[in-house]
Tab-separated table of C-alpha atoms in Angstrom:
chain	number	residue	atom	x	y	z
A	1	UNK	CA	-38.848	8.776	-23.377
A	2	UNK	CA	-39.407	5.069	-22.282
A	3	UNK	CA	-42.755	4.208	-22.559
A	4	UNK	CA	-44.487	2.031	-20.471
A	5	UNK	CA	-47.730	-0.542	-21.586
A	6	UNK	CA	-50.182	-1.951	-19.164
A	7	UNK	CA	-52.342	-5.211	-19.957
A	8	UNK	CA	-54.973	-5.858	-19.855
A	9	UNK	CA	-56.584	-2.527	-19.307
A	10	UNK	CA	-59.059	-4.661	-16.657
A	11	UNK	CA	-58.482	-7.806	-15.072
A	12	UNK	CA	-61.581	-9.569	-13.397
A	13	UNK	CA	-60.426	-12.122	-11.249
A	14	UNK	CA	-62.658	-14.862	-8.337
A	15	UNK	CA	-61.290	-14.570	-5.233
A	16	UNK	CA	-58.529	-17.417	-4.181
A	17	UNK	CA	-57.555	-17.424	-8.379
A	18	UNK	CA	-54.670	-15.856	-9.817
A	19	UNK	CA	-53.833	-12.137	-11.358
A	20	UNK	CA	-51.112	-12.197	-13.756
A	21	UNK	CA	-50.420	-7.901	-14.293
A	22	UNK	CA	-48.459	-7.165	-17.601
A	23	UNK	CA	-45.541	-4.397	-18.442
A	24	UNK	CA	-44.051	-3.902	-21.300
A	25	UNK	CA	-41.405	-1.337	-21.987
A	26	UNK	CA	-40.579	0.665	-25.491
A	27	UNK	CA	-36.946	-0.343	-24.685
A	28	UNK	CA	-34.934	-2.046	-21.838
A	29	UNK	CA	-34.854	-0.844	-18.374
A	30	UNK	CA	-33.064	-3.979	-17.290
A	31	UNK	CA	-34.776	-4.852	-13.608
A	32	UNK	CA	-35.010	-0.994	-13.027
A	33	UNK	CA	-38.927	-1.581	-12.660
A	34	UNK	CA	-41.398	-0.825	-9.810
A	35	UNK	CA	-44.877	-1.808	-9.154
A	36	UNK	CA	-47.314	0.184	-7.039
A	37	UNK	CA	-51.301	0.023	-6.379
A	38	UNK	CA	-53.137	2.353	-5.722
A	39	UNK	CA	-56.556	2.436	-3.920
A	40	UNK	CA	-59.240	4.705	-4.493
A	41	UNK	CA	-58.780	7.947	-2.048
A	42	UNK	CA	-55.589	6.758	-1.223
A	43	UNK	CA	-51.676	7.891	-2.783
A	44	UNK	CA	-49.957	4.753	-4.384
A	45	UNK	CA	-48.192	2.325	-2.218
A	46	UNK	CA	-44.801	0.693	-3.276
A	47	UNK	CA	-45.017	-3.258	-3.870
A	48	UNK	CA	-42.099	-4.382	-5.962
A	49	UNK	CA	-38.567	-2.772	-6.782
A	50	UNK	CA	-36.113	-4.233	-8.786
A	51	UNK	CA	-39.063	-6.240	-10.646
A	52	UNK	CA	-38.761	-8.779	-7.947
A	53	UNK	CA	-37.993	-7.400	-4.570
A	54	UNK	CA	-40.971	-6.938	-2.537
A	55	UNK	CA	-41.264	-3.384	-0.570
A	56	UNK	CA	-41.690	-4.223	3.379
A	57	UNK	CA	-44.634	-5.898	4.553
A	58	UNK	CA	-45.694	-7.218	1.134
A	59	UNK	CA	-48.204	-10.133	1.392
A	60	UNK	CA	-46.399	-13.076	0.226
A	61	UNK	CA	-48.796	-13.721	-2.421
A	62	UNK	CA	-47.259	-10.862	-4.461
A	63	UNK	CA	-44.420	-11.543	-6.541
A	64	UNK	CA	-42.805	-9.644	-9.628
A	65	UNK	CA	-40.688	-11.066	-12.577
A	66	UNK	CA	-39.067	-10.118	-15.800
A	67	UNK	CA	-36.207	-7.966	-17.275
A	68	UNK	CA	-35.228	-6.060	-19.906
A	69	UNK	CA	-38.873	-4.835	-21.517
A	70	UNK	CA	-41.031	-7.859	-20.263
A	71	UNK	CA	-42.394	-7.773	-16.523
A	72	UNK	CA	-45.266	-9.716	-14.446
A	73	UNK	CA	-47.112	-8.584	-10.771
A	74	UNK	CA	-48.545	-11.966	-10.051
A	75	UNK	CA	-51.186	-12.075	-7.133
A	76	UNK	CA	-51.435	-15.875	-6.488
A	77	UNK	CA	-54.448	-16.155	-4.332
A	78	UNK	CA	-56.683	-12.925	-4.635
A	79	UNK	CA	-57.928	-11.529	-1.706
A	80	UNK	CA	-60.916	-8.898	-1.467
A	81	UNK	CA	-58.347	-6.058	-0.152
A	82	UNK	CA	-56.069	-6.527	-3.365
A	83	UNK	CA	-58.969	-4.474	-5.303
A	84	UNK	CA	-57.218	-1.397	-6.289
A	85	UNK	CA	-55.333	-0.142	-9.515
A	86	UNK	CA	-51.371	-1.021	-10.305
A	87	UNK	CA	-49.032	0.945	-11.922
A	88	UNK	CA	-45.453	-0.041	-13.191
A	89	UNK	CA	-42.529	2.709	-13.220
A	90	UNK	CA	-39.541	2.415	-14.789
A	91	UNK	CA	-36.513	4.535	-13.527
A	92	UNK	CA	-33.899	3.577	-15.319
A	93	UNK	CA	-33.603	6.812	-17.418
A	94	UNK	CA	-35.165	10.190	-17.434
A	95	UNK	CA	-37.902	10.747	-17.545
A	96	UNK	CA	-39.158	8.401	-15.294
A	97	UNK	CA	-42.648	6.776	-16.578
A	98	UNK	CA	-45.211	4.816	-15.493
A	99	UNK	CA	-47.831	2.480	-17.317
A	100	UNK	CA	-51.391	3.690	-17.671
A	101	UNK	CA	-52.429	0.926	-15.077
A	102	UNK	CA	-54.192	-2.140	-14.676
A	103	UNK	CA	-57.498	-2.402	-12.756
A	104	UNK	CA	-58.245	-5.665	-10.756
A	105	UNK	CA	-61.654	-6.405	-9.434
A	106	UNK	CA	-63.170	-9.287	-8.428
A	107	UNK	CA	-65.293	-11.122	-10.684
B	1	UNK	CA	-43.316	6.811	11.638
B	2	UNK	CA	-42.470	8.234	8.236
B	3	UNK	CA	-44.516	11.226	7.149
B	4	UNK	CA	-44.907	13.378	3.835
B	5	UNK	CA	-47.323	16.150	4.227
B	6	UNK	CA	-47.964	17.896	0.669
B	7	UNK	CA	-49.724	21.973	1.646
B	8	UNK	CA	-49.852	24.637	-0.532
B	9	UNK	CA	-52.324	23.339	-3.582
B	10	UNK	CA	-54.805	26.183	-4.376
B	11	UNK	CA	-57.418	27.135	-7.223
B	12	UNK	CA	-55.014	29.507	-9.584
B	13	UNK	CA	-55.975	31.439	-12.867
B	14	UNK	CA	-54.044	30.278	-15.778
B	15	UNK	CA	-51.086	32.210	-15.832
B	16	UNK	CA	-50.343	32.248	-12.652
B	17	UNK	CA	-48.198	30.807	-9.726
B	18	UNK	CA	-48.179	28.411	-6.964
B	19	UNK	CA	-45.504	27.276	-4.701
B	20	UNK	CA	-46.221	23.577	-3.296
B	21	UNK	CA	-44.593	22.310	-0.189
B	22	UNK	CA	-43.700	18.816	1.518
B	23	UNK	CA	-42.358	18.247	5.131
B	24	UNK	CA	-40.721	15.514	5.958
B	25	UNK	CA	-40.753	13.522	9.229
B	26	UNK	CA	-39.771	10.316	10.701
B	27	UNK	CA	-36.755	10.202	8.633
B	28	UNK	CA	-33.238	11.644	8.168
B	29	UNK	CA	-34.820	13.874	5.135
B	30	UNK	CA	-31.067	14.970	3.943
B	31	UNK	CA	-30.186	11.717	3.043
B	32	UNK	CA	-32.563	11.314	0.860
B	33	UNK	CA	-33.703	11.825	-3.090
B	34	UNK	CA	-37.287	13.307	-3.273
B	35	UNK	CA	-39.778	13.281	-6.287
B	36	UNK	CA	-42.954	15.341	-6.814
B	37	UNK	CA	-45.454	13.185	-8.937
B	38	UNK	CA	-49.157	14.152	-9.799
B	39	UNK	CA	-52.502	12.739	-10.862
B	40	UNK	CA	-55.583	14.090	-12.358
B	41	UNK	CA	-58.656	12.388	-10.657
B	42	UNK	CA	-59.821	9.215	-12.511
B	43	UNK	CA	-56.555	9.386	-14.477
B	44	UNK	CA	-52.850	8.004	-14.175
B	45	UNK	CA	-49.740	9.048	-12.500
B	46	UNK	CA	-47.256	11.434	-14.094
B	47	UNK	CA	-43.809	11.436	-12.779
B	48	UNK	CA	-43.154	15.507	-12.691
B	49	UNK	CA	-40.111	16.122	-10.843
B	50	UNK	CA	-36.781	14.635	-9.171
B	51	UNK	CA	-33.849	16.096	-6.578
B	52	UNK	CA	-31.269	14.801	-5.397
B	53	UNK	CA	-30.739	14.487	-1.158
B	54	UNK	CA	-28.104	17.282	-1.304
B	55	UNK	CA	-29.930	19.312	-3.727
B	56	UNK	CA	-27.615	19.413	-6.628
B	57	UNK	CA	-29.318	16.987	-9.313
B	58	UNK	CA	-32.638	17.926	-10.839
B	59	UNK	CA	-34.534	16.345	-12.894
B	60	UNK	CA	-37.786	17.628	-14.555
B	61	UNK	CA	-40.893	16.045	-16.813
B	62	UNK	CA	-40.389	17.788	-20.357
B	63	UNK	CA	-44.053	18.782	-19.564
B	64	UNK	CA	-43.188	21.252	-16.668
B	65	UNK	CA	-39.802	22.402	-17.412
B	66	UNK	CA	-38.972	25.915	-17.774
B	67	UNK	CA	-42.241	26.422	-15.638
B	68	UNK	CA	-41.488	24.458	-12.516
B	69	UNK	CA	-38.540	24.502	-10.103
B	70	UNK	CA	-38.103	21.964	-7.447
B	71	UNK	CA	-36.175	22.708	-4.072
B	72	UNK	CA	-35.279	21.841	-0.809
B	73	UNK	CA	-34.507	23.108	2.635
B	74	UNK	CA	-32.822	20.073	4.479
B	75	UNK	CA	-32.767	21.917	7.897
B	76	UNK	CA	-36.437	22.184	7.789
B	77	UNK	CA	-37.201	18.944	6.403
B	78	UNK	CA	-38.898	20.426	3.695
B	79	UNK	CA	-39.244	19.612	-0.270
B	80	UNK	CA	-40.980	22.746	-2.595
B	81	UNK	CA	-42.640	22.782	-6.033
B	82	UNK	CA	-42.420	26.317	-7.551
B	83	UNK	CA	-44.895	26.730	-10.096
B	84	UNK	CA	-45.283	29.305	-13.102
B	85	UNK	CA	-46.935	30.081	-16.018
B	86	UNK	CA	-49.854	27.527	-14.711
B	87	UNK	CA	-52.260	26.035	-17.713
B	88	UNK	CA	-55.062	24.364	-17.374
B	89	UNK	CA	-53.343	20.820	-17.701
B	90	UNK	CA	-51.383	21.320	-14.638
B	91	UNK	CA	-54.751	20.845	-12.121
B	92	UNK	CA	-53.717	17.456	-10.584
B	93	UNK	CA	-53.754	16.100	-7.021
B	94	UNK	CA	-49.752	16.620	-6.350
B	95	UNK	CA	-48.206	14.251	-4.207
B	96	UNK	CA	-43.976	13.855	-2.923
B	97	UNK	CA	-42.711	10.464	-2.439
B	98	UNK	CA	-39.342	9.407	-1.737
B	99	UNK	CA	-36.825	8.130	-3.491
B	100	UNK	CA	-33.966	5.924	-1.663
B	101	UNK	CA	-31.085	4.725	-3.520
B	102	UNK	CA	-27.485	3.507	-3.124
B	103	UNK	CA	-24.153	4.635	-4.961
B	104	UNK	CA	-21.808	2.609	-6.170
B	105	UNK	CA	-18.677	4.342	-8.322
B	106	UNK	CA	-20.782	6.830	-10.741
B	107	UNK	CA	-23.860	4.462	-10.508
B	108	UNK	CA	-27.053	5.396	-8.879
B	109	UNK	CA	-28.738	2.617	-7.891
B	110	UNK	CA	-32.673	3.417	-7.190
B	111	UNK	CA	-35.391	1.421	-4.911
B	112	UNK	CA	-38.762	2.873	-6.396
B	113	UNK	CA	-40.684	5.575	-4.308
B	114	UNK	CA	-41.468	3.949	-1.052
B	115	UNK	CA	-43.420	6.489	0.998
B	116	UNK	CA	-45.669	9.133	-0.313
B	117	UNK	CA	-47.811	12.160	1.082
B	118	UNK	CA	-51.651	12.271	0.764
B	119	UNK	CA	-51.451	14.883	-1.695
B	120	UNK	CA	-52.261	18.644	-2.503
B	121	UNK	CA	-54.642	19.377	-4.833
B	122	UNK	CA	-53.770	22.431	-7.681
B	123	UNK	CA	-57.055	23.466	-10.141
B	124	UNK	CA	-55.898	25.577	-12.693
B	125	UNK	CA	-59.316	27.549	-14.124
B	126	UNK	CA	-60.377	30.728	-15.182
């Protein structure tokens, strides 16, 4: 089983700064990475797919990067609705996985 | 508009059975690959189980196999999660999402899960 790792746990960010989300993975999934976040009450929401193609209607202030076992979800201006949890996925072999997830709130 | 509406999730002695459903709407449901993936409140998402658009690949999390079964009905638009031999680990909010992808040659090519359900929610206790 790939598995996936999350850092930080936490990220406390000022609004207008910069998240930088990491994902590592326990062996290569090439670009066969996805990001989602996930807001409290709500079921996850796709951002990214192929570590850098953003799902439909993505802010342009998202943006994903990496291959193999490194990847980023960068958030270059944070906004107040950005608050939520992110998870990465990998699905390039079974069983897919996800990370344990990051937490952004504003600091 | 695209729709996934998870029924079915019920308190259940350990032990016991379930049988989760998903129906589908807004979208030609046959043509595509379906996942159920669950969540235990305050906790992180757990991939659980994958088919195929026609039905004929499964895939399941080591953690439910031999206990779960996934299916589909295409002409009702509908995805199921059959559940047996319940423990107490399995109470999670359940949710389907679904799973596009391409094929080229013997190559699946996959896009992430890009539409999901609100969830069902199974509590597995005594």
């Amino acid at each position: 089983e790939i598995v996936m790792t999350q850092s930080p746990a936490t990220l406390s960010v000022s609004p207008g700064e910069r998240a930088t989300l990491s994902c590592r993975a326990s062996q290569s999934v090439s670009s066969d990475l996805a990001w989602y976040q996930q807001k409290p009450g709500q079921p996850p929401r796709l951002l990214m797919y192929g570590a850098s193609s953003g799902a439909s209607d993505l802010p342009p202030r998202f943006s994903g990067g990496g291959s193999g076992t490194e990847f980023t979800l960068t958030i270059s201006s944070l906004q107040s609705e950005d608050i939520a949890v992110y998870y990465c996925q990998q699905y390039h072999d079974w069983p897919w996985t996800f990370g344990q997830g990051t937490k952004v709130e504003i600091k | 508009e695209v729709l996934l509406v998870e029924s079915g999730g019920a308190l259940v002695q350990p032990g016991g059975s379930l049988r989760l459903s998903c129906a589908a709407s807004g979208f030609t449901f046959s043509k595509y690959n379906m996942n159920w993936v669950r969540q235990v409140p305050g906790k992180g998402l757990e991939w659980v189980s994958y088919i195929s658009a026609g039905g004929d690949t499964l895939h399941y999390a080591e953690s439910v196999k031999g206990r779960f079964t996934v299916s589909r009905d295409n002409a009702k638009n509908s995805l199921y999660l059959e559940m047996n031999s319940l423990r107490d680990e399995d109470t999670a909010l359940y949710y389907c999402a679904k799973v596009p992808s391409n094929t080229s040659g013997f190559k699946i090519y996959y896009y992430g899960m890009d539409v999901w359900g609100r969830g069902t929610t199974v509590t597995v206790s005594s």
